[in-house]
Amino acid sequence: MAIEEWFLTAGERANPVSELPVWASGNLAEPLIHGAAYFDRLVTEVAALGPGDHLFFTDWRGDPDERMRPDGPTVAQLFARAAQRGVVVKGLVWRSHLDALSYSEAENRSLSEAICAAGGEVLLDQRVRRGGSHHQKLVVLRHPGAPQRDVAFTGGIDLCHSRRDDAAHRGDPQA
């Protein structure tokens, strides 16, 4: 199959004001099979961000106290410390239904508040159909002065309890 068959053309995107290229070549895709591997790599990459770099993320559920590694840091600590170092931190997290319905209202709000208090910006979004949610889960790390170092994580792993599992499948200790 030709690469052109995998991606939308500019006409199919139907966004005449976008200056973004339709697609790019020369990218590296590296699978991170388990949540523990993803969280570990995320800590390494976020720790390498400096002033003026960017950390963008979306999440369905974010538990601020979820440890990214067995000895930490937590999600909130990792992203808040980045903001304190001068990294531009922007997040879009689902503004969950009430916790009485067994969702993540308090957790998402707490994550947002922790990052915002450190100088980042995390919006809680509920522009969904009644009873619905958004399920976007990604992190994009940009280095404006060195774009060859940019990294994006996609694949649907929330920054929350139960996601830091590994190949042994004993589960996330915080689940």
CSV table of C-alpha atoms in Angstrom, one decimal:
chain,number,residue,atom,x,y,z
A,1,MET,CA,0.0,0.0,0.0
A,2,ALA,CA,1.4,3.4,-0.9
A,3,ILE,CA,2.0,5.9,1.9
A,4,GLU,CA,-0.4,8.3,0.3
A,5,GLU,CA,-3.2,5.8,1.0
A,6,TRP,CA,-2.6,5.9,4.7
A,7,PHE,CA,-3.0,9.6,5.3
A,8,LEU,CA,-5.6,12.2,4.4
A,9,THR,CA,-4.8,14.6,1.6
A,10,ALA,CA,-5.0,18.4,2.2
A,11,GLY,CA,-8.3,18.4,0.4
A,12,GLU,CA,-9.7,15.5,2.5
A,13,ARG,CA,-8.6,17.4,5.7
A,14,ALA,CA,-10.7,20.3,4.5
A,15,ASN,CA,-8.8,22.8,6.6
A,16,PRO,CA,-7.6,25.6,4.3
A,17,VAL,CA,-6.2,27.7,7.1
A,18,SER,CA,-3.8,25.1,8.4
A,19,GLU,CA,-0.2,25.5,7.6
A,20,LEU,CA,0.7,22.1,9.0
A,21,PRO,CA,1.9,19.6,6.5
A,22,VAL,CA,-0.5,16.8,5.7
A,23,TRP,CA,2.1,14.2,6.8
A,24,ALA,CA,5.8,13.9,7.3
A,25,SER,CA,8.4,11.3,6.6
A,26,GLY,CA,11.5,10.3,8.6
A,27,ASN,CA,9.8,9.8,11.9
A,28,LEU,CA,10.7,6.9,14.3
A,29,ALA,CA,7.9,4.9,15.8
A,30,GLU,CA,9.0,2.9,18.8
A,31,PRO,CA,6.5,0.6,20.6
A,32,LEU,CA,6.4,0.8,24.4
A,33,ILE,CA,4.4,-2.4,25.2
A,34,HIS,CA,3.4,-1.9,28.8
A,35,GLY,CA,2.4,1.0,31.0
A,36,ALA,CA,5.6,0.6,33.2
A,37,ALA,CA,7.8,1.0,30.1
A,38,TYR,CA,5.7,4.0,28.9
A,39,PHE,CA,5.8,5.8,32.3
A,40,ASP,CA,9.5,5.2,32.7
A,41,ARG,CA,10.3,6.7,29.3
A,42,LEU,CA,7.9,9.6,29.9
A,43,VAL,CA,9.8,10.4,33.1
A,44,THR,CA,13.2,10.4,31.3
A,45,GLU,CA,11.9,12.6,28.4
A,46,VAL,CA,10.0,15.1,30.6
A,47,ALA,CA,13.1,15.4,32.9
A,48,ALA,CA,15.1,16.4,29.9
A,49,LEU,CA,12.8,19.3,29.1
A,50,GLY,CA,14.2,22.8,29.7
A,51,PRO,CA,12.9,26.4,29.8
A,52,GLY,CA,10.9,27.2,26.7
A,53,ASP,CA,10.3,23.6,25.8
A,54,HIS,CA,6.7,22.4,25.6
A,55,LEU,CA,4.7,19.6,27.2
A,56,PHE,CA,1.2,19.1,25.8
A,57,PHE,CA,-1.1,16.3,27.0
A,58,THR,CA,-4.6,15.1,26.9
A,59,ASP,CA,-6.1,12.5,29.3
A,60,TRP,CA,-9.3,10.8,30.2
A,61,ARG,CA,-8.3,10.2,33.9
A,62,GLY,CA,-5.3,11.6,35.6
A,63,ASP,CA,-4.5,10.5,39.2
A,64,PRO,CA,-2.1,13.1,40.6
A,65,ASP,CA,-0.6,10.6,43.0
A,66,GLU,CA,0.1,7.9,40.4
A,67,ARG,CA,3.8,7.0,40.7
A,68,MET,CA,5.5,6.9,37.3
A,69,ARG,CA,8.2,4.7,38.7
A,70,PRO,CA,8.2,2.6,41.8
A,71,ASP,CA,10.0,5.3,43.8
A,72,GLY,CA,8.2,8.2,42.0
A,73,PRO,CA,7.8,10.9,40.9
A,74,THR,CA,4.0,11.1,40.7
A,75,VAL,CA,2.3,12.4,37.6
A,76,ALA,CA,1.6,15.7,39.3
A,77,GLN,CA,5.2,16.1,40.6
A,78,LEU,CA,6.6,15.3,37.1
A,79,PHE,CA,4.5,17.8,35.2
A,80,ALA,CA,4.5,20.5,38.0
A,81,ARG,CA,8.3,20.3,38.2
A,82,ALA,CA,8.5,20.8,34.4
A,83,ALA,CA,6.4,23.9,34.7
A,84,GLN,CA,8.5,25.2,37.5
A,85,ARG,CA,11.6,24.8,35.3
A,86,GLY,CA,10.1,27.0,32.7
A,87,VAL,CA,8.6,24.3,30.4
A,88,VAL,CA,5.3,25.4,28.8
A,89,VAL,CA,2.9,22.8,30.2
A,90,LYS,CA,-0.6,22.7,28.7
A,91,GLY,CA,-3.2,19.9,29.3
A,92,LEU,CA,-6.7,19.1,28.3
A,93,VAL,CA,-8.4,16.6,30.7
A,94,TRP,CA,-11.9,15.4,30.7
A,95,ARG,CA,-14.1,17.2,33.2
A,96,SER,CA,-15.5,13.9,34.6
A,97,HIS,CA,-19.0,13.1,35.8
A,98,LEU,CA,-19.5,13.1,39.5
A,99,ASP,CA,-17.5,10.7,41.6
A,100,ALA,CA,-20.8,9.4,42.9
A,101,LEU,CA,-21.0,7.7,39.5
A,102,SER,CA,-17.6,6.1,40.0
A,103,TYR,CA,-15.8,8.4,37.7
A,104,SER,CA,-12.8,10.7,38.2
A,105,GLU,CA,-14.0,14.2,39.0
A,106,ALA,CA,-11.8,14.8,42.1
A,107,GLU,CA,-8.7,13.2,40.6
A,108,ASN,CA,-8.8,15.1,37.4
A,109,ARG,CA,-9.5,18.4,39.2
A,110,SER,CA,-6.6,17.7,41.7
A,111,LEU,CA,-4.2,17.0,38.8
A,112,SER,CA,-5.2,20.2,37.1
A,113,GLU,CA,-4.9,22.3,40.3
A,114,ALA,CA,-1.4,20.9,41.1
A,115,ILE,CA,-0.1,21.7,37.6
A,116,CYS,CA,-1.7,25.1,37.4
A,117,ALA,CA,-0.3,26.0,40.9
A,118,ALA,CA,3.2,25.3,39.4
A,119,GLY,CA,2.6,27.6,36.4
A,120,GLY,CA,1.2,25.2,33.9
A,121,GLU,CA,-2.3,25.2,32.5
A,122,VAL,CA,-4.7,22.3,32.5
A,123,LEU,CA,-8.3,22.7,31.3
A,124,LEU,CA,-11.1,20.4,32.3
A,125,ASP,CA,-13.3,19.9,29.3
A,126,GLN,CA,-16.8,18.5,29.2
A,127,ARG,CA,-17.9,19.4,25.7
A,128,VAL,CA,-19.2,16.0,25.0
A,129,ARG,CA,-22.6,14.4,24.5
A,130,ARG,CA,-24.7,13.8,27.6
A,131,GLY,CA,-23.2,10.8,29.5
A,132,GLY,CA,-20.2,10.8,27.2
A,133,SER,CA,-16.5,11.5,27.6
A,134,HIS,CA,-13.4,12.1,25.6
A,135,HIS,CA,-10.9,9.4,25.5
A,136,GLN,CA,-7.9,11.1,24.1
A,137,LYS,CA,-4.6,10.1,25.8
A,138,LEU,CA,-1.4,11.5,24.4
A,139,VAL,CA,1.7,13.5,25.4
A,140,VAL,CA,3.6,15.7,23.0
A,141,LEU,CA,7.1,17.0,24.0
A,142,ARG,CA,8.4,19.8,21.8
A,143,HIS,CA,11.9,21.3,21.8
A,144,PRO,CA,11.5,24.6,19.7
A,145,GLY,CA,15.3,25.0,19.5
A,146,ALA,CA,15.9,21.3,18.6
A,147,PRO,CA,12.9,19.8,16.8
A,148,GLN,CA,14.8,16.6,16.1
A,149,ARG,CA,14.4,15.9,19.9
A,150,ASP,CA,10.6,16.1,19.8
A,151,VAL,CA,8.7,13.1,21.1
A,152,ALA,CA,5.1,12.1,21.1
A,153,PHE,CA,3.4,9.3,23.0
A,154,THR,CA,0.1,7.9,21.8
A,155,GLY,CA,-1.7,4.7,22.4
A,156,GLY,CA,-4.3,5.1,25.0
A,157,ILE,CA,-2.6,4.7,28.4
A,158,ASP,CA,-4.1,7.1,31.0
A,159,LEU,CA,-1.9,8.7,33.6
A,160,CYS,CA,-3.7,7.0,36.4
A,161,HIS,CA,-3.9,4.1,38.8
A,162,SER,CA,-3.8,0.6,37.3
A,163,ARG,CA,-1.9,1.6,34.2
A,164,ARG,CA,1.7,1.0,35.5
A,165,ASP,CA,1.7,-2.7,34.7
A,166,ASP,CA,4.6,-4.7,33.1
A,167,ALA,CA,5.3,-8.0,31.3
A,168,ALA,CA,4.8,-10.0,34.4
A,169,HIS,CA,1.2,-8.7,34.6
A,170,ARG,CA,1.1,-8.5,38.4
A,171,GLY,CA,-0.7,-5.2,38.0
A,172,ASP,CA,0.0,-1.6,39.1
A,173,PRO,CA,0.6,-1.6,42.9
A,174,GLN,CA,-1.6,1.5,43.1
A,175,ALA,CA,-4.6,-0.2,41.5
